[in-house]
């Protein structure tokens, strides 16, 4: 599906881009730039405070080391405040060696005994010295005669630990600011490098996103998603999307209907949602091929699977149930036409024989010939209706016996056959029996002494169906494979698919809680046995047949029996055709 067109109209205006790639790139760049600026600001804010603290601590340390020299306190006591006095000399030496802006030594009155500007010696200091003269150390940022500075003040003690004055040391605040400004270019360089790396990463991610989204706009993606949802849920094909682990990512409405699943299976593993079977193997990719046939419930499905780039797959399902039924009905119709064509030749020969006997005035022989021909078909119908009381099954067996005779196969009823007219689902049993008899005909036709034996007996409410043939049989290793979809030894029919009849037989049997199995016959050939529990209704307790029993029974109603006899093989097979042609293998 092609993306919606995004042709521009009129002159292009600068604004917010529409492409996913451009929007994501701009948002990432804005985010990275904001984070970089924020981090830089958060780093610079405490850096200024840290530099101020370092400068004050440095001034305090110089003041403490100055006050620790005993000769300064002795000189303060012994001499006066003179520009060339020993106190001034010692203070200047310390100032020059430490790089401090000033080193001021004062007495208890606050009078300076040293200063950078010698003209201020003998004057009272400009800031309050009371805290230091009280014996406590001071760290502060303050302004004085030399401007703003980071200061440290400590008391000056004599040899007896008495306070005789104080020492004040200042670090020029301009040097602190210079250190801060000197750190900014390096910090900005790091921030710029981080921003460049982030921008490159954002560009690469956006380019990958551009390839994955095919350079679409958000509006285009939204439109595509809307169209996809509408398309997936409106088409009459089932669509199942799987991820690389085999979990269901998407299941449209038609797939839910065909597979008999609900919308809650999304996210479940395929084996967990469908269970074991050919359908699961086909969708999971364990069975490969094009137009794979599988049976799910009563539906015949045609599946195709296409892998996706992310390791998952998309499978499509088409309902071919009606097509399969029509194809099988076509096969059955062709077989019936062949049988009728053979009957036409046979009846023509019989009529020619009868005409010849009449022309030769051999009337007794003509009557005997007609009686013999009619008696064969009547005996077949009577044999079936005496043992099988359900009219659908009886009609099916009479029709199949006629078709078998035309194909050179003898079809007979087993001695133990006896089935009352109390079937819960006669059409289902017709489907099962029709499939098995047709398979037996295909297996035995054309061989010498071909025969098929059908047995139907009731055991309580359970029906046991057995079909025995004289064909080549089924190899022991294929006793389970023959019930899988697609397994067949026959040539492809007109509708192009085989291997569905026996799987449908098994599913019909299992749906009624029964089973189907195959074994080898002691005389050669195969024996198919179907067991259907609860296939018969409970008999009437008083033994009185219910309404319509005369129509359903094949024995009590004499009119029905006569009609069955008079109808002949061509007519008796007709009722069975609609029910069997769509299900046989």
Coordinates of C-alpha atoms in Angstrom, one line a residue:
X1 CA 0.0 0.0 0.0
X2 CA 1.5 3.3 -1.1
X3 CA 1.7 6.1 1.5
X4 CA -0.7 9.1 1.2
X5 CA 0.7 11.8 -1.0
X6 CA 2.0 14.9 0.8
X7 CA 2.2 17.4 -2.1
X8 CA 2.7 20.9 -1.0
X9 CA 0.3 23.7 -1.9
X10 CA 1.5 27.3 -2.4
X11 CA 4.8 28.7 -1.0
X12 CA 6.5 26.7 1.7
X13 CA 6.5 28.3 5.1
X14 CA 9.0 27.7 7.9
X15 CA 7.3 25.9 10.7
X16 CA 7.1 22.6 12.6
X17 CA 8.2 19.8 10.2
X18 CA 5.7 17.0 9.3
X19 CA 8.1 14.1 8.8
X20 CA 8.7 11.8 11.7
X21 CA 12.5 11.9 11.1
X22 CA 12.6 15.7 11.3
X23 CA 10.3 16.0 14.3
X24 CA 12.2 13.4 16.3
X25 CA 15.6 14.9 15.4
X26 CA 14.5 18.4 16.4
X27 CA 13.0 17.1 19.7
X28 CA 16.2 15.2 20.5
X29 CA 18.4 18.2 19.7
X30 CA 16.2 20.4 21.9
X31 CA 16.3 17.9 24.7
X32 CA 20.1 17.4 24.5
X33 CA 20.7 21.2 24.3
X34 CA 18.4 21.8 27.3
X35 CA 20.1 19.1 29.3
X36 CA 23.6 20.5 28.4
X37 CA 22.6 24.0 29.4
X38 CA 21.0 22.8 32.6
X39 CA 24.0 20.7 33.6
X40 CA 26.4 23.5 32.8
X41 CA 24.4 25.9 34.9
X42 CA 24.1 23.5 37.8
X43 CA 27.9 23.1 37.6
X44 CA 28.7 26.8 37.5
X45 CA 26.4 27.8 40.3
X46 CA 28.2 25.8 43.0
X47 CA 31.6 26.5 41.4
X48 CA 31.4 30.2 42.4
X49 CA 30.5 29.3 46.0
X50 CA 33.3 26.7 46.1
X51 CA 35.8 29.3 44.9
X52 CA 34.6 31.8 47.5
X53 CA 34.9 29.2 50.2
X54 CA 38.4 28.2 49.0
X55 CA 39.6 31.9 49.1
X56 CA 38.2 32.5 52.6
X57 CA 39.8 29.3 53.9
X58 CA 43.0 30.3 52.3
X59 CA 42.9 33.7 53.9
X60 CA 42.0 32.1 57.3
X61 CA 44.9 29.7 57.0
X62 CA 47.4 32.6 56.3
X63 CA 46.0 34.5 59.3
X64 CA 46.3 31.5 61.6
X65 CA 49.9 30.9 60.5
X66 CA 50.8 34.6 61.0
X67 CA 49.2 34.6 64.5
X68 CA 51.2 31.5 65.4
X69 CA 54.5 33.4 65.2
X70 CA 55.3 34.5 68.8
X71 CA 57.7 37.3 67.8
X72 CA 54.8 39.2 66.2
X73 CA 52.9 39.3 69.5
X74 CA 56.1 40.3 71.3
X75 CA 56.8 43.1 68.8
X76 CA 53.2 44.3 69.1
X77 CA 53.6 44.6 72.9
X78 CA 57.1 46.1 72.9
X79 CA 56.9 48.6 70.0
X80 CA 54.5 51.1 68.5
X81 CA 52.7 51.2 65.2
X82 CA 55.4 52.5 62.8
X83 CA 55.7 52.0 59.0
X84 CA 59.3 50.8 59.6
X85 CA 58.5 48.8 62.7
X86 CA 59.1 45.0 63.1
X87 CA 55.4 44.2 62.9
X88 CA 55.0 45.9 59.5
X89 CA 58.1 44.2 58.2
X90 CA 57.0 40.8 59.3
X91 CA 53.5 41.3 57.8
X92 CA 54.8 42.5 54.4
X93 CA 57.1 39.5 54.2
X94 CA 54.2 37.1 54.8
X95 CA 52.0 39.0 52.3
X96 CA 54.5 38.8 49.5
X97 CA 55.3 35.1 50.2
X98 CA 51.6 34.0 50.3
X99 CA 50.2 36.3 47.5
X100 CA 47.6 37.8 49.8
X101 CA 46.1 41.2 49.1
X102 CA 46.9 42.5 52.6
X103 CA 48.0 41.3 56.0
X104 CA 46.8 43.6 58.7
X105 CA 47.9 43.2 62.4
X106 CA 45.9 45.3 64.9
X107 CA 46.0 45.7 68.7
X108 CA 43.0 45.3 71.1
X109 CA 41.7 48.8 70.2
X110 CA 41.6 47.9 66.5
X111 CA 44.5 50.2 65.6
X112 CA 46.5 48.9 62.6
X113 CA 50.2 48.0 63.1
X114 CA 50.6 46.9 59.5
X115 CA 49.0 47.6 56.2
X116 CA 49.7 47.5 52.5
X117 CA 49.3 51.3 52.4
X118 CA 51.8 52.5 55.2
X119 CA 49.9 55.8 55.5
X120 CA 47.0 53.9 57.1
X121 CA 49.2 52.4 59.9
X122 CA 48.1 53.8 63.3
X123 CA 44.4 54.2 62.1
X124 CA 41.5 52.1 63.3
X125 CA 40.5 49.4 60.9
X126 CA 37.5 50.0 58.6
X127 CA 35.6 46.8 59.5
X128 CA 34.4 45.5 62.9
X129 CA 37.2 43.4 64.6
X130 CA 35.2 42.6 67.7
X131 CA 34.6 38.9 66.8
X132 CA 38.3 38.2 66.3
X133 CA 39.2 40.2 69.4
X134 CA 36.7 38.1 71.3
X135 CA 38.7 35.0 70.5
X136 CA 36.7 33.6 67.5
X137 CA 37.9 33.0 64.0
X138 CA 36.0 34.8 61.1
X139 CA 35.6 33.9 57.4
X140 CA 33.7 36.3 55.2
X141 CA 33.4 38.2 51.9
X142 CA 33.4 41.9 52.7
X143 CA 34.5 45.3 51.4
X144 CA 37.1 47.5 53.0
X145 CA 39.6 50.2 52.1
X146 CA 41.2 48.0 49.4
X147 CA 37.8 46.9 48.0
X148 CA 36.0 43.6 48.1
X149 CA 38.0 40.7 49.3
X150 CA 37.7 37.2 50.9
X151 CA 38.8 37.6 54.5
X152 CA 40.0 35.6 57.4
X153 CA 40.4 37.0 60.9
X154 CA 41.9 35.3 64.0
X155 CA 42.9 36.5 67.5
X156 CA 46.6 37.2 68.3
X157 CA 47.8 35.7 71.5
X158 CA 50.9 36.3 73.6
X159 CA 53.0 33.7 75.4
X160 CA 50.4 33.5 78.2
X161 CA 47.5 32.9 75.8
X162 CA 46.1 36.4 76.4
X163 CA 44.5 38.2 73.5
X164 CA 46.7 41.2 72.6
X165 CA 45.3 41.9 69.1
X166 CA 44.1 40.3 65.9
X167 CA 45.3 39.3 62.4
X168 CA 43.2 40.0 59.3
X169 CA 44.2 38.6 55.9
X170 CA 42.5 39.4 52.6
X171 CA 42.5 37.7 49.2
X172 CA 41.5 40.0 46.4
X173 CA 38.0 39.0 45.1
X174 CA 39.0 39.9 41.6
X175 CA 41.3 36.9 41.6
X176 CA 38.5 34.6 42.6
X177 CA 36.3 35.9 39.8
X178 CA 39.2 35.5 37.4
X179 CA 39.5 31.8 38.4
X180 CA 35.8 31.4 37.8
X181 CA 35.9 33.0 34.4
X182 CA 39.0 31.0 33.5
X183 CA 37.1 27.8 34.3
X184 CA 34.1 28.7 32.0
X185 CA 35.8 28.1 28.6
X186 CA 36.9 24.6 29.6
X187 CA 33.5 23.8 30.9
X188 CA 31.8 25.1 27.8
X189 CA 34.3 23.1 25.7
X190 CA 33.2 19.9 27.5
X191 CA 29.6 20.9 27.2
X192 CA 30.0 21.6 23.5
X193 CA 31.7 18.2 23.0
X194 CA 28.9 16.4 24.9
X195 CA 26.3 18.4 22.8
X196 CA 28.1 17.4 19.6
X197 CA 28.2 13.7 20.6
X198 CA 24.5 13.9 21.6
X199 CA 23.5 15.6 18.3
X200 CA 25.4 13.0 16.3
X201 CA 23.7 10.2 18.2
X202 CA 20.3 11.9 17.7
X203 CA 21.0 12.2 14.0
X204 CA 21.9 8.5 13.7
X205 CA 18.8 7.4 15.6
X206 CA 16.6 9.7 13.6
X207 CA 18.1 8.3 10.3
X208 CA 17.3 4.8 11.5
X209 CA 13.8 5.9 12.3
X210 CA 13.6 7.5 8.9
X211 CA 14.4 4.2 7.2
X212 CA 12.0 2.3 9.4
X213 CA 9.1 4.7 8.9
X214 CA 9.9 5.2 5.2
X215 CA 10.2 9.0 5.8
X216 CA 6.5 9.3 6.5
X217 CA 4.7 12.0 8.4
X218 CA 2.8 11.3 11.6
X219 CA -0.4 12.0 9.8
X220 CA 0.5 9.5 7.1
X221 CA 1.3 6.8 9.7
X222 CA -2.0 7.5 11.4
X223 CA -3.9 7.2 8.1
X224 CA -2.0 4.0 7.2
X225 CA -2.8 2.4 10.5
X226 CA -6.5 3.4 10.1
X227 CA -6.6 2.0 6.6
X228 CA -4.8 -1.2 7.7
X229 CA -7.3 -1.8 10.5
X230 CA -10.2 -1.3 8.1
X231 CA -8.7 -3.5 5.5
X232 CA -7.7 -6.4 7.8
X233 CA -11.1 -6.5 9.4
X234 CA -13.1 -6.2 6.2
X235 CA -11.4 -8.6 3.8
X236 CA -12.7 -12.2 3.6
X237 CA -9.3 -13.8 4.1
X238 CA -8.0 -14.7 7.5
X239 CA -4.7 -13.0 8.4
X240 CA -2.5 -14.2 11.3
X241 CA 0.6 -12.2 12.2
X242 CA 3.3 -13.9 14.4
X243 CA 6.4 -12.6 16.0
X244 CA 9.8 -14.3 16.0
X245 CA 8.9 -16.5 19.0
X246 CA 5.7 -17.8 17.5
X247 CA 3.3 -15.6 19.5
X248 CA 0.2 -14.2 17.9
X249 CA 0.6 -10.4 17.2
X250 CA -2.6 -9.9 15.2
X251 CA -5.7 -11.9 14.3
X252 CA -8.3 -10.3 12.1
X253 CA -12.1 -11.1 12.3
X254 CA -12.0 -13.7 9.5
X255 CA -9.1 -15.6 11.0
X256 CA -11.0 -15.7 14.3
X257 CA -14.0 -17.2 12.5
X258 CA -12.0 -19.7 10.5
X259 CA -9.9 -20.9 13.4
X260 CA -12.6 -20.7 16.0
X261 CA -10.6 -18.4 18.2
X262 CA -11.5 -15.2 20.2
X263 CA -9.8 -11.8 20.3
X264 CA -8.2 -12.7 23.6
X265 CA -5.6 -15.0 22.0
X266 CA -3.4 -12.1 20.9
X267 CA -0.1 -12.5 22.7
X268 CA -0.5 -16.2 23.2
X269 CA 1.8 -18.8 21.7
X270 CA 0.5 -20.4 18.6
X271 CA 0.7 -23.9 20.1
X272 CA -1.1 -22.8 23.2
X273 CA -3.9 -21.1 21.2
X274 CA -4.5 -23.8 18.5
X275 CA -3.2 -26.9 20.1
X276 CA -1.3 -29.6 18.3
X277 CA -2.2 -30.4 14.7
X278 CA -1.4 -29.7 11.0
X279 CA -3.0 -26.3 11.2
X280 CA -0.5 -25.2 13.9
X281 CA 2.4 -26.8 12.0
X282 CA 1.5 -24.9 8.8
X283 CA 1.1 -21.5 10.5
X284 CA 4.3 -22.0 12.5
X285 CA 6.3 -22.9 9.4
X286 CA 7.0 -26.4 10.4
X287 CA 5.3 -27.5 7.2
X288 CA 6.4 -25.5 4.2
X289 CA 4.9 -25.0 0.8
X290 CA 2.4 -23.0 -1.2
X291 CA -1.4 -23.3 -0.9
X292 CA -1.2 -25.9 1.9
X293 CA -4.5 -27.6 2.7
X294 CA -5.4 -28.0 6.4
X295 CA -8.6 -28.9 8.2
X296 CA -9.8 -26.9 11.2
X297 CA -13.0 -28.2 12.7
X298 CA -15.3 -28.7 9.8
X299 CA -13.6 -26.2 7.6
X300 CA -11.1 -26.9 4.8
X301 CA -8.5 -24.1 4.8
X302 CA -5.9 -23.1 2.3
X303 CA -2.9 -21.5 4.0
X304 CA 0.1 -19.5 2.8
X305 CA 2.9 -18.2 5.0
X306 CA 5.3 -15.3 4.4
X307 CA 8.3 -14.5 6.7
X308 CA 8.8 -10.9 7.7
X309 CA 12.1 -9.0 8.2
X310 CA 11.9 -9.1 12.0
X311 CA 11.9 -12.9 12.1
X312 CA 8.1 -13.2 12.4
X313 CA 5.6 -14.2 9.7
X314 CA 2.2 -13.4 8.3
X315 CA -0.1 -16.2 7.3
X316 CA -3.2 -16.0 5.2
X317 CA -6.1 -18.4 5.4
X318 CA -8.8 -19.0 2.7
X319 CA -12.0 -21.0 3.3
X320 CA -12.1 -23.7 0.7
X321 CA -14.8 -25.8 2.3
X322 CA -17.4 -25.0 -0.3
X323 CA -14.8 -25.4 -3.1
X324 CA -13.8 -28.8 -1.8
X325 CA -17.3 -29.9 -1.4
X326 CA -18.1 -28.8 -5.0
X327 CA -14.9 -30.5 -6.3
X328 CA -15.8 -33.7 -4.5
X329 CA -19.3 -33.5 -5.8
X330 CA -17.9 -33.1 -9.3
X331 CA -15.8 -36.2 -8.8
X332 CA -18.8 -38.1 -7.5
X333 CA -20.9 -36.9 -10.4
X334 CA -18.4 -38.0 -12.9
X335 CA -18.2 -41.4 -11.2
X336 CA -22.0 -41.6 -11.3
X337 CA -22.0 -40.6 -15.0
X338 CA -19.5 -43.4 -15.7
X339 CA -21.7 -45.9 -13.8
X340 CA -24.8 -44.7 -15.6
X341 CA -23.0 -45.0 -19.0
X342 CA -22.0 -48.6 -18.1
X343 CA -25.6 -49.3 -17.0
X344 CA -26.9 -47.8 -20.2
X345 CA -24.8 -50.4 -22.2
X346 CA -25.9 -53.2 -19.9
X347 CA -29.6 -52.2 -20.1
X348 CA -29.2 -52.0 -23.9
X349 CA -27.8 -55.5 -24.0
X350 CA -30.6 -56.8 -21.8
X351 CA -33.2 -55.1 -24.0
X352 CA -31.7 -56.5 -27.1
X353 CA -31.7 -60.0 -25.5
X354 CA -35.3 -59.5 -24.4
X355 CA -36.3 -58.3 -27.9
X356 CA -34.6 -61.3 -29.5
X357 CA -36.5 -63.8 -27.1
X358 CA -39.8 -62.1 -27.9
X359 CA -39.1 -62.1 -31.7
X360 CA -38.3 -65.8 -31.4
X361 CA -41.6 -66.3 -29.5
X362 CA -39.7 -67.7 -26.5
X363 CA -42.0 -66.1 -24.1
X364 CA -41.3 -68.4 -21.1
X365 CA -37.5 -67.7 -21.5
X366 CA -38.2 -64.0 -21.7
X367 CA -40.2 -64.0 -18.5
X368 CA -37.5 -66.0 -16.8
X369 CA -34.8 -63.6 -18.0
X370 CA -36.7 -60.5 -16.7
X371 CA -37.5 -62.2 -13.4
X372 CA -33.8 -63.0 -12.9
X373 CA -32.6 -59.5 -13.7
X374 CA -35.2 -57.8 -11.4
X375 CA -34.5 -60.3 -8.7
X376 CA -30.9 -59.5 -8.4
X377 CA -31.6 -55.8 -7.6
X378 CA -34.5 -56.7 -5.4
X379 CA -32.4 -59.1 -3.4
X380 CA -29.8 -56.4 -2.8
X381 CA -32.4 -53.9 -1.6
X382 CA -34.1 -56.4 0.6
X383 CA -30.7 -57.5 2.1
X384 CA -29.8 -53.9 3.0
X385 CA -33.2 -52.8 4.3
X386 CA -33.6 -55.9 6.5
X387 CA -30.3 -55.1 8.3
X388 CA -30.1 -51.3 8.1
X389 CA -33.4 -49.6 9.2
X390 CA -32.3 -46.0 8.7
X391 CA -33.5 -44.9 5.2
X392 CA -30.5 -42.6 4.4
X393 CA -27.9 -45.3 5.2
X394 CA -30.0 -48.0 3.4
X395 CA -30.3 -45.8 0.3
X396 CA -26.5 -45.1 0.4
X397 CA -25.6 -48.7 0.7
X398 CA -27.9 -49.8 -2.1
X399 CA -26.5 -47.1 -4.4
X400 CA -22.9 -47.9 -3.5
X401 CA -23.6 -51.6 -4.1
X402 CA -24.8 -50.7 -7.6
X403 CA -21.8 -48.5 -8.3
X404 CA -19.5 -51.3 -6.9
X405 CA -21.1 -53.9 -9.2
X406 CA -20.5 -51.7 -12.2
X407 CA -16.9 -51.3 -11.2
X408 CA -16.5 -55.1 -10.8
X409 CA -16.4 -55.0 -7.0
X410 CA -18.7 -57.2 -4.8
X411 CA -20.2 -55.2 -1.9
X412 CA -21.9 -57.2 0.8
X413 CA -23.2 -56.7 4.3
X414 CA -21.5 -58.4 7.3
X415 CA -23.4 -61.1 9.1
X416 CA -23.5 -59.1 12.4
X417 CA -25.0 -56.0 10.7
X418 CA -28.1 -54.8 12.4
X419 CA -28.8 -51.0 12.9
X420 CA -32.1 -49.7 14.3
X421 CA -33.7 -46.4 13.1
X422 CA -32.7 -44.4 16.1
X423 CA -29.6 -42.5 14.8
X424 CA -29.0 -39.1 16.4
X425 CA -27.1 -37.7 13.4
X426 CA -27.8 -39.9 10.4
X427 CA -26.2 -37.4 7.9
X428 CA -23.0 -37.5 9.9
X429 CA -22.9 -41.3 9.7
X430 CA -23.7 -41.2 6.0
X431 CA -20.7 -38.9 5.5
X432 CA -18.4 -41.3 7.4
X433 CA -19.7 -44.4 5.7
X434 CA -19.7 -42.8 2.2
X435 CA -16.0 -41.7 2.6
X436 CA -14.9 -45.1 3.7
X437 CA -16.8 -47.0 1.0
X438 CA -15.5 -44.7 -1.7
X439 CA -11.9 -45.2 -0.5
X440 CA -12.5 -48.9 -0.5
X441 CA -13.8 -48.9 -4.0
X442 CA -10.8 -46.9 -5.2
X443 CA -8.5 -49.3 -3.4
X444 CA -10.1 -52.6 -4.8
X445 CA -11.3 -51.6 -8.2
X446 CA -9.5 -53.3 -11.0
X447 CA -8.1 -56.2 -9.0
X448 CA -9.1 -59.8 -9.1
X449 CA -11.9 -61.0 -6.8
X450 CA -12.5 -57.5 -5.5
X451 CA -14.8 -57.3 -2.5
X452 CA -15.9 -54.9 0.2
X453 CA -17.7 -55.9 3.4
X454 CA -19.6 -53.3 5.4
X455 CA -20.6 -54.0 9.0
X456 CA -23.0 -51.8 11.1
X457 CA -24.0 -52.9 14.6
X458 CA -25.4 -51.3 17.7
X459 CA -24.0 -51.9 21.2
X460 CA -26.4 -50.0 23.5
X461 CA -26.3 -46.5 22.3
X462 CA -22.9 -47.0 20.6
X463 CA -22.6 -47.6 16.8
X464 CA -19.7 -49.6 15.5
X465 CA -19.0 -49.2 11.8
X466 CA -16.5 -51.5 10.0
X467 CA -15.5 -51.4 6.4
X468 CA -13.2 -54.2 5.1
X469 CA -11.8 -54.4 1.6
X470 CA -9.5 -56.7 -0.4
X471 CA -7.2 -54.0 -1.7
X472 CA -3.4 -53.7 -1.1
X473 CA -4.0 -52.4 2.5
X474 CA -2.3 -49.6 4.4
X475 CA 1.4 -50.0 5.5
X476 CA 1.8 -50.3 9.2
X477 CA 3.9 -47.1 9.3
X478 CA 1.1 -45.1 7.7
X479 CA -1.7 -46.0 10.1
X480 CA -1.6 -42.6 11.6
X481 CA -0.4 -40.6 8.6
X482 CA -3.5 -41.4 6.5
X483 CA -5.6 -39.4 8.9
X484 CA -3.5 -36.2 8.3
X485 CA -4.6 -33.5 5.9
X486 CA -2.9 -33.8 2.5
X487 CA -1.9 -37.5 2.7
X488 CA -3.1 -39.5 -0.3
X489 CA -1.9 -42.1 -2.7
X490 CA -4.3 -41.1 -5.5
X491 CA -3.9 -38.9 -8.4
X492 CA -5.1 -35.3 -8.1
X493 CA -8.7 -34.8 -9.0
X494 CA -10.3 -32.0 -11.0
X495 CA -10.3 -29.6 -8.0
X496 CA -6.6 -30.1 -7.4
X497 CA -6.6 -31.3 -3.8
X498 CA -6.7 -34.7 -2.0
X499 CA -6.1 -36.2 1.4
X500 CA -9.1 -34.6 3.1
X501 CA -11.7 -37.5 3.4
X502 CA -10.1 -39.5 6.1
X503 CA -9.2 -36.4 8.3
X504 CA -12.9 -35.4 8.0
X505 CA -13.9 -38.9 9.0
X506 CA -11.7 -38.6 12.1
X507 CA -13.0 -35.2 13.0
X508 CA -16.6 -36.2 12.6
X509 CA -16.0 -39.2 14.8
X510 CA -14.1 -37.2 17.5
X511 CA -16.8 -34.5 17.5
X512 CA -19.2 -37.2 18.7
X513 CA -16.7 -38.5 21.2
X514 CA -15.7 -41.5 19.1
X515 CA -12.6 -42.7 17.3
X516 CA -11.5 -44.2 14.0
X517 CA -8.7 -46.6 13.4
X518 CA -7.2 -48.8 10.6
X519 CA -5.8 -52.3 10.8
X520 CA -4.8 -55.0 8.4
X521 CA -7.2 -57.7 7.4
X522 CA -6.2 -61.4 7.8
X523 CA -7.3 -62.0 4.2
X524 CA -5.4 -58.9 3.0
X525 CA -6.5 -55.4 2.6
X526 CA -7.5 -52.8 5.2
X527 CA -10.1 -52.7 7.9
X528 CA -11.4 -49.3 9.0
X529 CA -13.3 -49.2 12.3
X530 CA -15.3 -46.3 13.6
X531 CA -16.8 -46.3 17.1
X532 CA -19.4 -43.6 17.8
X533 CA -20.7 -43.5 21.4
X534 CA -24.0 -41.9 22.1
X535 CA -24.9 -42.2 18.3
X536 CA -28.3 -43.8 19.0
X537 CA -31.3 -42.3 20.8
X538 CA -32.8 -44.1 23.8
X539 CA -35.6 -46.5 22.6
X540 CA -39.2 -45.8 23.5
X541 CA -39.9 -47.4 26.9
X542 CA -43.2 -48.8 25.8
X543 CA -41.8 -50.1 22.6
X544 CA -44.2 -47.9 20.6
X545 CA -42.5 -46.1 17.6
X546 CA -42.6 -42.4 17.7
X547 CA -44.2 -40.1 15.1
X548 CA -42.9 -40.6 11.6
X549 CA -41.3 -44.0 12.5
X550 CA -43.1 -45.6 9.5
X551 CA -41.4 -43.0 7.2
X552 CA -38.0 -43.5 8.9
X553 CA -38.0 -47.3 9.1
X554 CA -36.8 -49.4 6.1
X555 CA -38.8 -52.6 7.1
X556 CA -42.3 -52.0 8.5
X557 CA -43.7 -49.7 5.8
X558 CA -44.4 -52.1 2.9
X559 CA -45.0 -49.2 0.5
X560 CA -41.5 -47.8 1.2
X561 CA -40.0 -51.2 0.6
X562 CA -41.8 -51.7 -2.6
X563 CA -40.8 -48.3 -3.7
X564 CA -37.2 -49.1 -2.9
X565 CA -37.4 -52.3 -4.9
X566 CA -39.1 -50.7 -7.8
X567 CA -36.8 -47.7 -8.0
X568 CA -33.8 -49.7 -9.1
X569 CA -30.2 -49.0 -8.4
X570 CA -30.0 -45.7 -10.3
X571 CA -32.7 -44.2 -8.1
X572 CA -31.6 -45.5 -4.8
X573 CA -28.1 -44.0 -5.2
X574 CA -29.6 -40.5 -5.8
X575 CA -30.5 -39.7 -2.2
X576 CA -27.1 -40.5 -0.9
X577 CA -25.2 -38.4 -3.5
X578 CA -25.8 -35.0 -1.9
X579 CA -24.6 -36.1 1.5
X580 CA -21.5 -38.0 0.4
X581 CA -20.2 -36.3 -2.6
X582 CA -18.9 -33.3 -0.6
X583 CA -17.0 -35.4 2.0
X584 CA -15.3 -38.3 0.3
X585 CA -11.6 -38.4 -0.2

